[in-house]
PDB file of C-alpha atoms and ligand atoms in Angstrom:
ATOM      1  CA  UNK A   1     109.979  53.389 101.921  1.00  0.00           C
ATOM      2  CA  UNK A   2     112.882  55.717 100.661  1.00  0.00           C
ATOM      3  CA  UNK A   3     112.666  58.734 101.953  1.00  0.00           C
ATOM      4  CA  UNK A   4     113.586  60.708  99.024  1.00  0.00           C
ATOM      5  CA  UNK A   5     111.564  64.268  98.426  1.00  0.00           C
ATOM      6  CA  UNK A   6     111.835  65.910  94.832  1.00  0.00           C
ATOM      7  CA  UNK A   7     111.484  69.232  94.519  1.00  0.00           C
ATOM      8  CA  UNK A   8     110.703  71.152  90.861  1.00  0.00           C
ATOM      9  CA  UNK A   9     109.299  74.701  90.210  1.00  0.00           C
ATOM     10  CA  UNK A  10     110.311  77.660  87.639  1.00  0.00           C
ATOM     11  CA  UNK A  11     113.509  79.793  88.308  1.00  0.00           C
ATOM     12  CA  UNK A  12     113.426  82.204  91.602  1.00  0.00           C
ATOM     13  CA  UNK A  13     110.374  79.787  93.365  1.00  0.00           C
ATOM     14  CA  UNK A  14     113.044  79.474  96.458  1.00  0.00           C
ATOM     15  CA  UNK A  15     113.727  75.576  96.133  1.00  0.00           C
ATOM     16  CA  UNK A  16     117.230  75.767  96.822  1.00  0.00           C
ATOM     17  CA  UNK A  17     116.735  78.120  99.911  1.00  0.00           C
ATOM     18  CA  UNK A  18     114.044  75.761 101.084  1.00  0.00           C
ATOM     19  CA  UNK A  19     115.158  72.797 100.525  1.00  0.00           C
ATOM     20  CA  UNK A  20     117.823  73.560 102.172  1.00  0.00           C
ATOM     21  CA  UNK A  21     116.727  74.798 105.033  1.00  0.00           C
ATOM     22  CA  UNK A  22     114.381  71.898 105.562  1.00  0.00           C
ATOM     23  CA  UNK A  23     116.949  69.342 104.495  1.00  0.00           C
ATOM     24  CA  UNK A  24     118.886  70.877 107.394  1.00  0.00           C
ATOM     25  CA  UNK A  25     115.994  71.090 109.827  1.00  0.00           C
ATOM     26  CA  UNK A  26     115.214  66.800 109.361  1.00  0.00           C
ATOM     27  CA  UNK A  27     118.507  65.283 109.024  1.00  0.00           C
ATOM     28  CA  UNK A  28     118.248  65.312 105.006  1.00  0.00           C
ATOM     29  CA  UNK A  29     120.907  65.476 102.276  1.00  0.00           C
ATOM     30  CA  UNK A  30     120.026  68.188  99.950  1.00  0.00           C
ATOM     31  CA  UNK A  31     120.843  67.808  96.258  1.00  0.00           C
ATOM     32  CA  UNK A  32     120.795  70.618  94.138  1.00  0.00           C
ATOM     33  CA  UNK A  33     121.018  69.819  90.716  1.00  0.00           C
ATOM     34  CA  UNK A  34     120.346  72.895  88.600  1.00  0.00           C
ATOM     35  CA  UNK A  35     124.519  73.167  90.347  1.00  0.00           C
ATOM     36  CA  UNK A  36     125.184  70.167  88.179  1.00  0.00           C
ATOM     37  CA  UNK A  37     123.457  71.669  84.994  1.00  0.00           C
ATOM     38  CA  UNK A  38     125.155  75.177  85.735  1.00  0.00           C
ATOM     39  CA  UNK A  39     128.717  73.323  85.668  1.00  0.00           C
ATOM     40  CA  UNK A  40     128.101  72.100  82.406  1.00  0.00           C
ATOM     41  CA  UNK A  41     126.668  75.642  81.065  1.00  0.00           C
ATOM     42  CA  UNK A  42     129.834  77.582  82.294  1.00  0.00           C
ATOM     43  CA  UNK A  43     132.730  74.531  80.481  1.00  0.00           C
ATOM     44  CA  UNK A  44     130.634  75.020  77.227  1.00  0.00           C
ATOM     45  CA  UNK A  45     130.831  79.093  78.046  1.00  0.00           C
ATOM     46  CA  UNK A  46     134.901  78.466  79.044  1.00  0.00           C
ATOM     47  CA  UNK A  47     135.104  76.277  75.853  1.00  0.00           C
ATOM     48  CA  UNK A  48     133.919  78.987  73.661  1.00  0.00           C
ATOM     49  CA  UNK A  49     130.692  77.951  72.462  1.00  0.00           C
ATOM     50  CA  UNK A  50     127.738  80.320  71.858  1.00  0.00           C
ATOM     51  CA  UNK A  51     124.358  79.714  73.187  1.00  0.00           C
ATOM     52  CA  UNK A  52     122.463  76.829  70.917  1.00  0.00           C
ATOM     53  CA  UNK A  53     125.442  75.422  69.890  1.00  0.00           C
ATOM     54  CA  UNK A  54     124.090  71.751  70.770  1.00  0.00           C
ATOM     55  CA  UNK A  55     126.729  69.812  68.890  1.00  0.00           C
ATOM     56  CA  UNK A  56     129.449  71.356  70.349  1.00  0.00           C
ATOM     57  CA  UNK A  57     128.095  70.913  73.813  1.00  0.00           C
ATOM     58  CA  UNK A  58     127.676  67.151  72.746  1.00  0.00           C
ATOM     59  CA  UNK A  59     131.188  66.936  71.336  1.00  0.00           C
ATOM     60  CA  UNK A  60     132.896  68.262  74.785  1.00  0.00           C
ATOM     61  CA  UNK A  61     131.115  65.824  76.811  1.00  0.00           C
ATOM     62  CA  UNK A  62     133.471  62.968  76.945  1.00  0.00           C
ATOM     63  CA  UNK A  63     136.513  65.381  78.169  1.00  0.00           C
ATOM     64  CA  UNK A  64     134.289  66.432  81.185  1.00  0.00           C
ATOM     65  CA  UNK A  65     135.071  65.425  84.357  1.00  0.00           C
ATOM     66  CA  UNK A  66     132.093  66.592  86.821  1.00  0.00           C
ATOM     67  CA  UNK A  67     132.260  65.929  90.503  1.00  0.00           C
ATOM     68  CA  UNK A  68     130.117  66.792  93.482  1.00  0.00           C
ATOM     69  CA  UNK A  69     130.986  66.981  97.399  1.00  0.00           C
ATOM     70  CA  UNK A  70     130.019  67.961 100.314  1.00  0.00           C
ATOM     71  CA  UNK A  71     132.222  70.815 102.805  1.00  0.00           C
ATOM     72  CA  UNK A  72     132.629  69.987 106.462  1.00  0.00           C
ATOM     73  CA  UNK A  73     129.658  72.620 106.566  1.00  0.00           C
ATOM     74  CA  UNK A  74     127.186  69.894 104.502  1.00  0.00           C
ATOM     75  CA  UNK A  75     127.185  72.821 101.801  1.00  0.00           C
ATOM     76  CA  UNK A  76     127.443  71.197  98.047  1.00  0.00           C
ATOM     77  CA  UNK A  77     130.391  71.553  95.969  1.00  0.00           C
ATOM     78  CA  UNK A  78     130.875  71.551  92.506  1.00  0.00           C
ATOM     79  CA  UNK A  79     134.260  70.646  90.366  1.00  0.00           C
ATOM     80  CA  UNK A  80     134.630  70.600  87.122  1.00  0.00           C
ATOM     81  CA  UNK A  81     137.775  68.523  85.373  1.00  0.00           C
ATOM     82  CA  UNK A  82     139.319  69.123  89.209  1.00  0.00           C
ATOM     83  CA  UNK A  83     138.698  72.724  89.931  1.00  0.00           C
ATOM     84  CA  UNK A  84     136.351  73.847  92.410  1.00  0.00           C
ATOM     85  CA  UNK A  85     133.584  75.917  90.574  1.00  0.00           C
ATOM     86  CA  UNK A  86     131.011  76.136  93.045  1.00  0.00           C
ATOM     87  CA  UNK A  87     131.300  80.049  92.638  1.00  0.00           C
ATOM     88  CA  UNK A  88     131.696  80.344  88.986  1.00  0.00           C
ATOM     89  CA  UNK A  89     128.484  78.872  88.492  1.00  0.00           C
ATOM     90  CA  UNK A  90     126.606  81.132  90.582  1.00  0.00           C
ATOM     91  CA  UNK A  91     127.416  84.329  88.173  1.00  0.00           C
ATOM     92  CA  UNK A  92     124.063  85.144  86.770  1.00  0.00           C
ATOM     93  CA  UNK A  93     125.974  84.840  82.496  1.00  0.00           C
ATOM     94  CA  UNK A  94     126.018  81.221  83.900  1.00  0.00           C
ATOM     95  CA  UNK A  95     122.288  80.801  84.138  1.00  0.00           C
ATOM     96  CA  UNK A  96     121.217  81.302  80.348  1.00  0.00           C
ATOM     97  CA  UNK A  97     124.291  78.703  80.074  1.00  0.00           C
ATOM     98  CA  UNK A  98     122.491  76.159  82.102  1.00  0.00           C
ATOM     99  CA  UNK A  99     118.972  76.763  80.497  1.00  0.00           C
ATOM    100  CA  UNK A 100     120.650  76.240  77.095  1.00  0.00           C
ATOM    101  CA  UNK A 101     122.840  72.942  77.662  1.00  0.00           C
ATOM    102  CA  UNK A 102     120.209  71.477  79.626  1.00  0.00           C
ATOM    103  CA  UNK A 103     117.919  71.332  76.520  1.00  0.00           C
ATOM    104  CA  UNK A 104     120.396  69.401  74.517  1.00  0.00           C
ATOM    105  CA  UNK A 105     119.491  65.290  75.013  1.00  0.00           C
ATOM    106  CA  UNK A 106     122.972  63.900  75.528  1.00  0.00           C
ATOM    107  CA  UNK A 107     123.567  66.390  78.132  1.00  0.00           C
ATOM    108  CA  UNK A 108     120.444  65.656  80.176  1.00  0.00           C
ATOM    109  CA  UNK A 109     121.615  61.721  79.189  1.00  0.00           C
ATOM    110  CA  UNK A 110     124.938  62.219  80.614  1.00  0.00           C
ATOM    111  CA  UNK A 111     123.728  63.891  84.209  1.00  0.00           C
ATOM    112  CA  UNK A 112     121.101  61.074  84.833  1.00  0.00           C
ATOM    113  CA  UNK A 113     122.864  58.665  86.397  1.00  0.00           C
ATOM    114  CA  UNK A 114     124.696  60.997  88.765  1.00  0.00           C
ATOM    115  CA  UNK A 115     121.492  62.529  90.118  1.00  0.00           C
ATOM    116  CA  UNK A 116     120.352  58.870  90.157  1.00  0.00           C
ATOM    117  CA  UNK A 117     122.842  57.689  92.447  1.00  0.00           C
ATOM    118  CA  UNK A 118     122.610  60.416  95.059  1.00  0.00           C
ATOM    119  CA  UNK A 119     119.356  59.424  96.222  1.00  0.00           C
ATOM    120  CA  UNK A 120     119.877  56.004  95.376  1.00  0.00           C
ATOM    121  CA  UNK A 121     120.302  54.899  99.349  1.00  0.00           C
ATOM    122  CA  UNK A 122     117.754  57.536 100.080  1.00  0.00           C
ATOM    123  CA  UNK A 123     117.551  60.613 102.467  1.00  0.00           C
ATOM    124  CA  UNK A 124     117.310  63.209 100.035  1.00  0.00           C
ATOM    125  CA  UNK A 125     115.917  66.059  99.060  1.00  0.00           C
ATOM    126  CA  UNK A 126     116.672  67.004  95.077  1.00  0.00           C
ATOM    127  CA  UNK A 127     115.471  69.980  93.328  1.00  0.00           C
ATOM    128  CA  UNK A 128     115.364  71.014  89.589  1.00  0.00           C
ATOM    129  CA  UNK A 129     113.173  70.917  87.081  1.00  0.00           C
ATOM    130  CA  UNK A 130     112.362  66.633  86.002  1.00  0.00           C
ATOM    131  CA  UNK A 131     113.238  65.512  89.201  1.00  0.00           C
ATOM    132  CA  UNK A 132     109.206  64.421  89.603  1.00  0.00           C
ATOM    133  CA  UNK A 133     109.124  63.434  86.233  1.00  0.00           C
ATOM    134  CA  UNK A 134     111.758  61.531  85.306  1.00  0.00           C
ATOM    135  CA  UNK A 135     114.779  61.410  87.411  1.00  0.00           C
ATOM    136  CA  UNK A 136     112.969  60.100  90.527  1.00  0.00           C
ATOM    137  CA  UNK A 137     109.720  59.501  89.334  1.00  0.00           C
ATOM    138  CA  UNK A 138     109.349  57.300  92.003  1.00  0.00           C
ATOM    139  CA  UNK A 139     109.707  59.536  95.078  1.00  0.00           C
ATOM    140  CA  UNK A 140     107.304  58.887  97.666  1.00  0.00           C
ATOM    141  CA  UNK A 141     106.545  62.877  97.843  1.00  0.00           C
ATOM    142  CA  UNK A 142     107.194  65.419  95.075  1.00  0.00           C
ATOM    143  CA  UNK A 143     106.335  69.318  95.335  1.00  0.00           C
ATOM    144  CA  UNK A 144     105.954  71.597  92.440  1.00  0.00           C
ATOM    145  CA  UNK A 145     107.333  74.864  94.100  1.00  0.00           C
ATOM    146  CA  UNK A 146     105.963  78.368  92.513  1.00  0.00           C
ATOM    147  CA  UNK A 147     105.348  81.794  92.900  1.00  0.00           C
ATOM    148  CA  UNK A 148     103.751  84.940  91.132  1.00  0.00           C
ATOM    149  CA  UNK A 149     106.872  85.680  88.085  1.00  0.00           C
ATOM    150  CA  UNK A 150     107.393  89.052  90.268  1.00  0.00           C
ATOM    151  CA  UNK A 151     108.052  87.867  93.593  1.00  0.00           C
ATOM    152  CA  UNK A 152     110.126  85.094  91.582  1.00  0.00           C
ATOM    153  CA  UNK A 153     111.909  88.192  90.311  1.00  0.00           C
ATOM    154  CA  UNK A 154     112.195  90.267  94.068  1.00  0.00           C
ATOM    155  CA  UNK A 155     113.256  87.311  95.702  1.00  0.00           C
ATOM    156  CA  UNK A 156     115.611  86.261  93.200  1.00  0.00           C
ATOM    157  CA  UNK A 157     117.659  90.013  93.069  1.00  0.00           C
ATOM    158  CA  UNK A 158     117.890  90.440  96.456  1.00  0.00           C
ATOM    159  CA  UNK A 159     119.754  87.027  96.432  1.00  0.00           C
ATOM    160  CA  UNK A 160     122.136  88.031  94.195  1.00  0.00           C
ATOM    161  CA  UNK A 161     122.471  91.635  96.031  1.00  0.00           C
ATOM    162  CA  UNK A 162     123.321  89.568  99.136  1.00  0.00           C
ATOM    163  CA  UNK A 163     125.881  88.038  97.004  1.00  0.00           C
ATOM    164  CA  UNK A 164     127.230  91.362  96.061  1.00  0.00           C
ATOM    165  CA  UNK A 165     125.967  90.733  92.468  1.00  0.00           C
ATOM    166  CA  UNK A 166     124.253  93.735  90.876  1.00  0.00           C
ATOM    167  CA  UNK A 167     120.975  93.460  89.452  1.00  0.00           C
ATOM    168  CA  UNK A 168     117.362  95.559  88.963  1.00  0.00           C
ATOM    169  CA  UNK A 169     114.330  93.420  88.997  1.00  0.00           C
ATOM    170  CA  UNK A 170     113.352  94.150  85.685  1.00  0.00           C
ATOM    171  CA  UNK A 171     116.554  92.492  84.382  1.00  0.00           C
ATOM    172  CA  UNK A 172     116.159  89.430  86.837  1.00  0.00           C
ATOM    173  CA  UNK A 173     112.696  89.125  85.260  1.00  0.00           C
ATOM    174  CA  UNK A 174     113.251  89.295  81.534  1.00  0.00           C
ATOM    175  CA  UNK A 175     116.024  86.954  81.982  1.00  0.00           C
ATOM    176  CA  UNK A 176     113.544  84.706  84.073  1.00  0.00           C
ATOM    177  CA  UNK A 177     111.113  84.675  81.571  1.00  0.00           C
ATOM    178  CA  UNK A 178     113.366  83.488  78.940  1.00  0.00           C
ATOM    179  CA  UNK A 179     115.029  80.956  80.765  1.00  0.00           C
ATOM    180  CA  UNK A 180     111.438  79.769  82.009  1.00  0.00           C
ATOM    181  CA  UNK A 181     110.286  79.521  78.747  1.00  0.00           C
ATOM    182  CA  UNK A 182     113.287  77.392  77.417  1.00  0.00           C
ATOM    183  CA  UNK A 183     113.247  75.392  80.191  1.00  0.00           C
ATOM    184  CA  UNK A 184     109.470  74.557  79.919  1.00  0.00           C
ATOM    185  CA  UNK A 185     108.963  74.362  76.146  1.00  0.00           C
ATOM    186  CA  UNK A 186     112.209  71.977  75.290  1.00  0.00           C
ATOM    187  CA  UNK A 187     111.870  68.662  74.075  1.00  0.00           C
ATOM    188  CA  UNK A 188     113.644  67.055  76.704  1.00  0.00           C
ATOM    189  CA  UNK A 189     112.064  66.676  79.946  1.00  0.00           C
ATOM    190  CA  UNK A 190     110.709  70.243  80.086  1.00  0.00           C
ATOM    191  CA  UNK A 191     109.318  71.704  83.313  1.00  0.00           C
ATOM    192  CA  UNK A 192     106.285  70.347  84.012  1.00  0.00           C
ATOM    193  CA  UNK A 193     104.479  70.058  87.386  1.00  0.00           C
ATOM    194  CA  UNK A 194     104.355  65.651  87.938  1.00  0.00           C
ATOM    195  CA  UNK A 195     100.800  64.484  88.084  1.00  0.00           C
ATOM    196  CA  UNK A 196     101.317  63.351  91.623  1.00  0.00           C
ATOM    197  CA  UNK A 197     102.998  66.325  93.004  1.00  0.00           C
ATOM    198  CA  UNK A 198     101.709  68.758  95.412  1.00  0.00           C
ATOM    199  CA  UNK A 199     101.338  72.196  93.863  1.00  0.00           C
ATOM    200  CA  UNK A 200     102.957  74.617  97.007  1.00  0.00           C
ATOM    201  CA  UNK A 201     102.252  78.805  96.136  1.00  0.00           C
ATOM    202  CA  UNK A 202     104.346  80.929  97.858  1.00  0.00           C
ATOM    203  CA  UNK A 203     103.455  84.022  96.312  1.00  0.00           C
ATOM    204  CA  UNK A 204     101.885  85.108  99.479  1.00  0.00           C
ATOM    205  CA  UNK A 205     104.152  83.379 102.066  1.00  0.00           C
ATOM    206  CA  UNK A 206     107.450  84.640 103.719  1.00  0.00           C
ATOM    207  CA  UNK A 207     109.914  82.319 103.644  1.00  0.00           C
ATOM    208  CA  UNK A 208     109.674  80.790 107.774  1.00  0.00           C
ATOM    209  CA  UNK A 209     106.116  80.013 106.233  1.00  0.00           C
ATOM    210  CA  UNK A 210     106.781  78.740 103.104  1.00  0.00           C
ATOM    211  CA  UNK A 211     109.240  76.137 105.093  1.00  0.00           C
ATOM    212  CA  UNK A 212     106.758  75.291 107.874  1.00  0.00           C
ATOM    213  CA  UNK A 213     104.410  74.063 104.852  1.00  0.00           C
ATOM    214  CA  UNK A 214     107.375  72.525 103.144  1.00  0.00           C
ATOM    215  CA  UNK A 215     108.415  70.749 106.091  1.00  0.00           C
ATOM    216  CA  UNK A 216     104.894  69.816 107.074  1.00  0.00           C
ATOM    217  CA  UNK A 217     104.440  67.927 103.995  1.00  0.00           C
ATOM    218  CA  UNK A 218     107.584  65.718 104.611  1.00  0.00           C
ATOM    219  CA  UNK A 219     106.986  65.005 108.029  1.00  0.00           C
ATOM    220  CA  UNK A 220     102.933  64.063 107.638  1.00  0.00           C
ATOM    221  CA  UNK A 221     104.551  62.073 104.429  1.00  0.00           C
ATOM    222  CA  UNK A 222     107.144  59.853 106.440  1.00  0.00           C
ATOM    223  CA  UNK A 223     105.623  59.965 109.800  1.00  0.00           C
ATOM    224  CA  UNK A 224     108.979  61.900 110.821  1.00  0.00           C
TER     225      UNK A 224
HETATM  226  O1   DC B   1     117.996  75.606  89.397  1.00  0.00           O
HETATM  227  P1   DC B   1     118.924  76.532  88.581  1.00  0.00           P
HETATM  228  O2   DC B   1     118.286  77.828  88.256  1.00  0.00           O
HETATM  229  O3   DC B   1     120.272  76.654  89.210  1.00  0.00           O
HETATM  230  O4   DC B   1     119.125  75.716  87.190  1.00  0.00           O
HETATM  231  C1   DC B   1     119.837  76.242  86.099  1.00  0.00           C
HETATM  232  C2   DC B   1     119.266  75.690  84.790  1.00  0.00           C
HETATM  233  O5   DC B   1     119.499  74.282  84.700  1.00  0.00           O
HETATM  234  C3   DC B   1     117.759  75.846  84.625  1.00  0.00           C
HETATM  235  O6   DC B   1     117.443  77.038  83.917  1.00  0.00           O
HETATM  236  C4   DC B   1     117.332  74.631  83.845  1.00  0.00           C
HETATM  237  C5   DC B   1     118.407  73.624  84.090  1.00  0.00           C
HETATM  238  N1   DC B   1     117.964  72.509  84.942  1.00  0.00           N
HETATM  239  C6   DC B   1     117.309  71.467  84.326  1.00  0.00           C
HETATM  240  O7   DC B   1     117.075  71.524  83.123  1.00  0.00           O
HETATM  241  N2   DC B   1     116.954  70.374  85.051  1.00  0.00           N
HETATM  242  C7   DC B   1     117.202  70.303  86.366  1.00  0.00           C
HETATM  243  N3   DC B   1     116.851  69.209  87.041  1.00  0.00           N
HETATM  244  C8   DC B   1     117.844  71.386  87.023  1.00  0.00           C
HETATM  245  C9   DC B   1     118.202  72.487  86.279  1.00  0.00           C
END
């Protein structure tokens, strides 16, 4: 059996942290793929489209060149067309970017096989929002990864403060809400918790707790 974990949840539910961390803590590759979505959001922001503008996302396709590595430090990199982005993406404009791109068909077409491939030989842990459902829908474990929309909110500001991005939770939050609500309403492989995947609620966990259940699940999975 592959060991390949996928991870899905709304915005702020701490996937990337925790995966992460646990993907760190067992010897795992951790694939972050909302990264891959965000790279796409911030050339159709560069090339001067507005948000919805679906054809225009479709037409730039072709010209982009969309890479991933990993630093010396196992942290994910993103390029776009050559250039190193992996900070762009992270500027909160870029979210409502992602949300909106990743709605459009031919976009979530184009991305497939590259998330595909990176757990192809296993090892991985992947988070997003379809990873369950239809980009490994064959993952021997999947976890749906929540919280209550205000600690999504908390959690999610003091990340960016730590960033030195400003922010008040009741921006964070609005602009959650919207982007949760695109994300789970769109046609196209909307957020949805997979049949088969565990439901984990961290609303009332800290986050050395939220990983000891995340990593519990994994290791009573695979016998690791
Ligand atoms: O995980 P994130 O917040 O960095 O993702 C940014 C956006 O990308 C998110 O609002 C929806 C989209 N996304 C997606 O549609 N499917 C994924 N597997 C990952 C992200």
């Amino acid at each position: 059996m592959l060991i390949n974990i996928a991870i899905d949840g709304p915005s702020g539910a701490g996937k990337s942290t925790l995966a992460r961390a646990a993907a760190k803590q067992l010897g795992l590759i951790y694939v972050d793929t909302g990264a891959i979505y965000r790279t796409v959001g911030l050339a159709a922001k560069r090339a001067g489209l507005p948000l919805g503008a679906g054809d225009g996302v479709v037409a730039m396709l072709p010209s982009l060149e969309i890479d991933m590595a990993y630093d010396g430090e196992g942290r994910q990199r993103m390029y776009l067309n050559g250039e190193d982005v992996s900070e762009a993406i992270r500027e909160p404009e870029i979210s409502m970017y992602a949300s909106d791109v990743s709605a459009v068909p031919e976009v979530r077409a184009f991305l497939l096989q590259m998330q595909r491939s990176m757990a192809a030989r296993g090892g991985v842990i992947m988070d997003g929002r379809d990873i369950g459902t239809v980009v490994l829908p064959g993952a021997p474990l999947k976890v749906f990864l929540t919280a209550s929309e205000e600690a999504r909110a908390e959690r999610r500001c003091r990340e960016l403060r730590e960033k030195g991005i400003e922010c008040t939770v009741g921006e964070v939050l609005r602009d959650m809400r919207v982007r949760d609500e695109n994300d789970s309403n769109r046609a196209a492989a909307p957020l949805r918790k997979a049949d088969d995947a565990v439901l984990l609620d961290t609303t009332e966990l800290d986050f050395e707790q939220s990983l000891a259940a995340l990593t519990a699940l994994i290791k009573e999975k695979f016998g690791l």
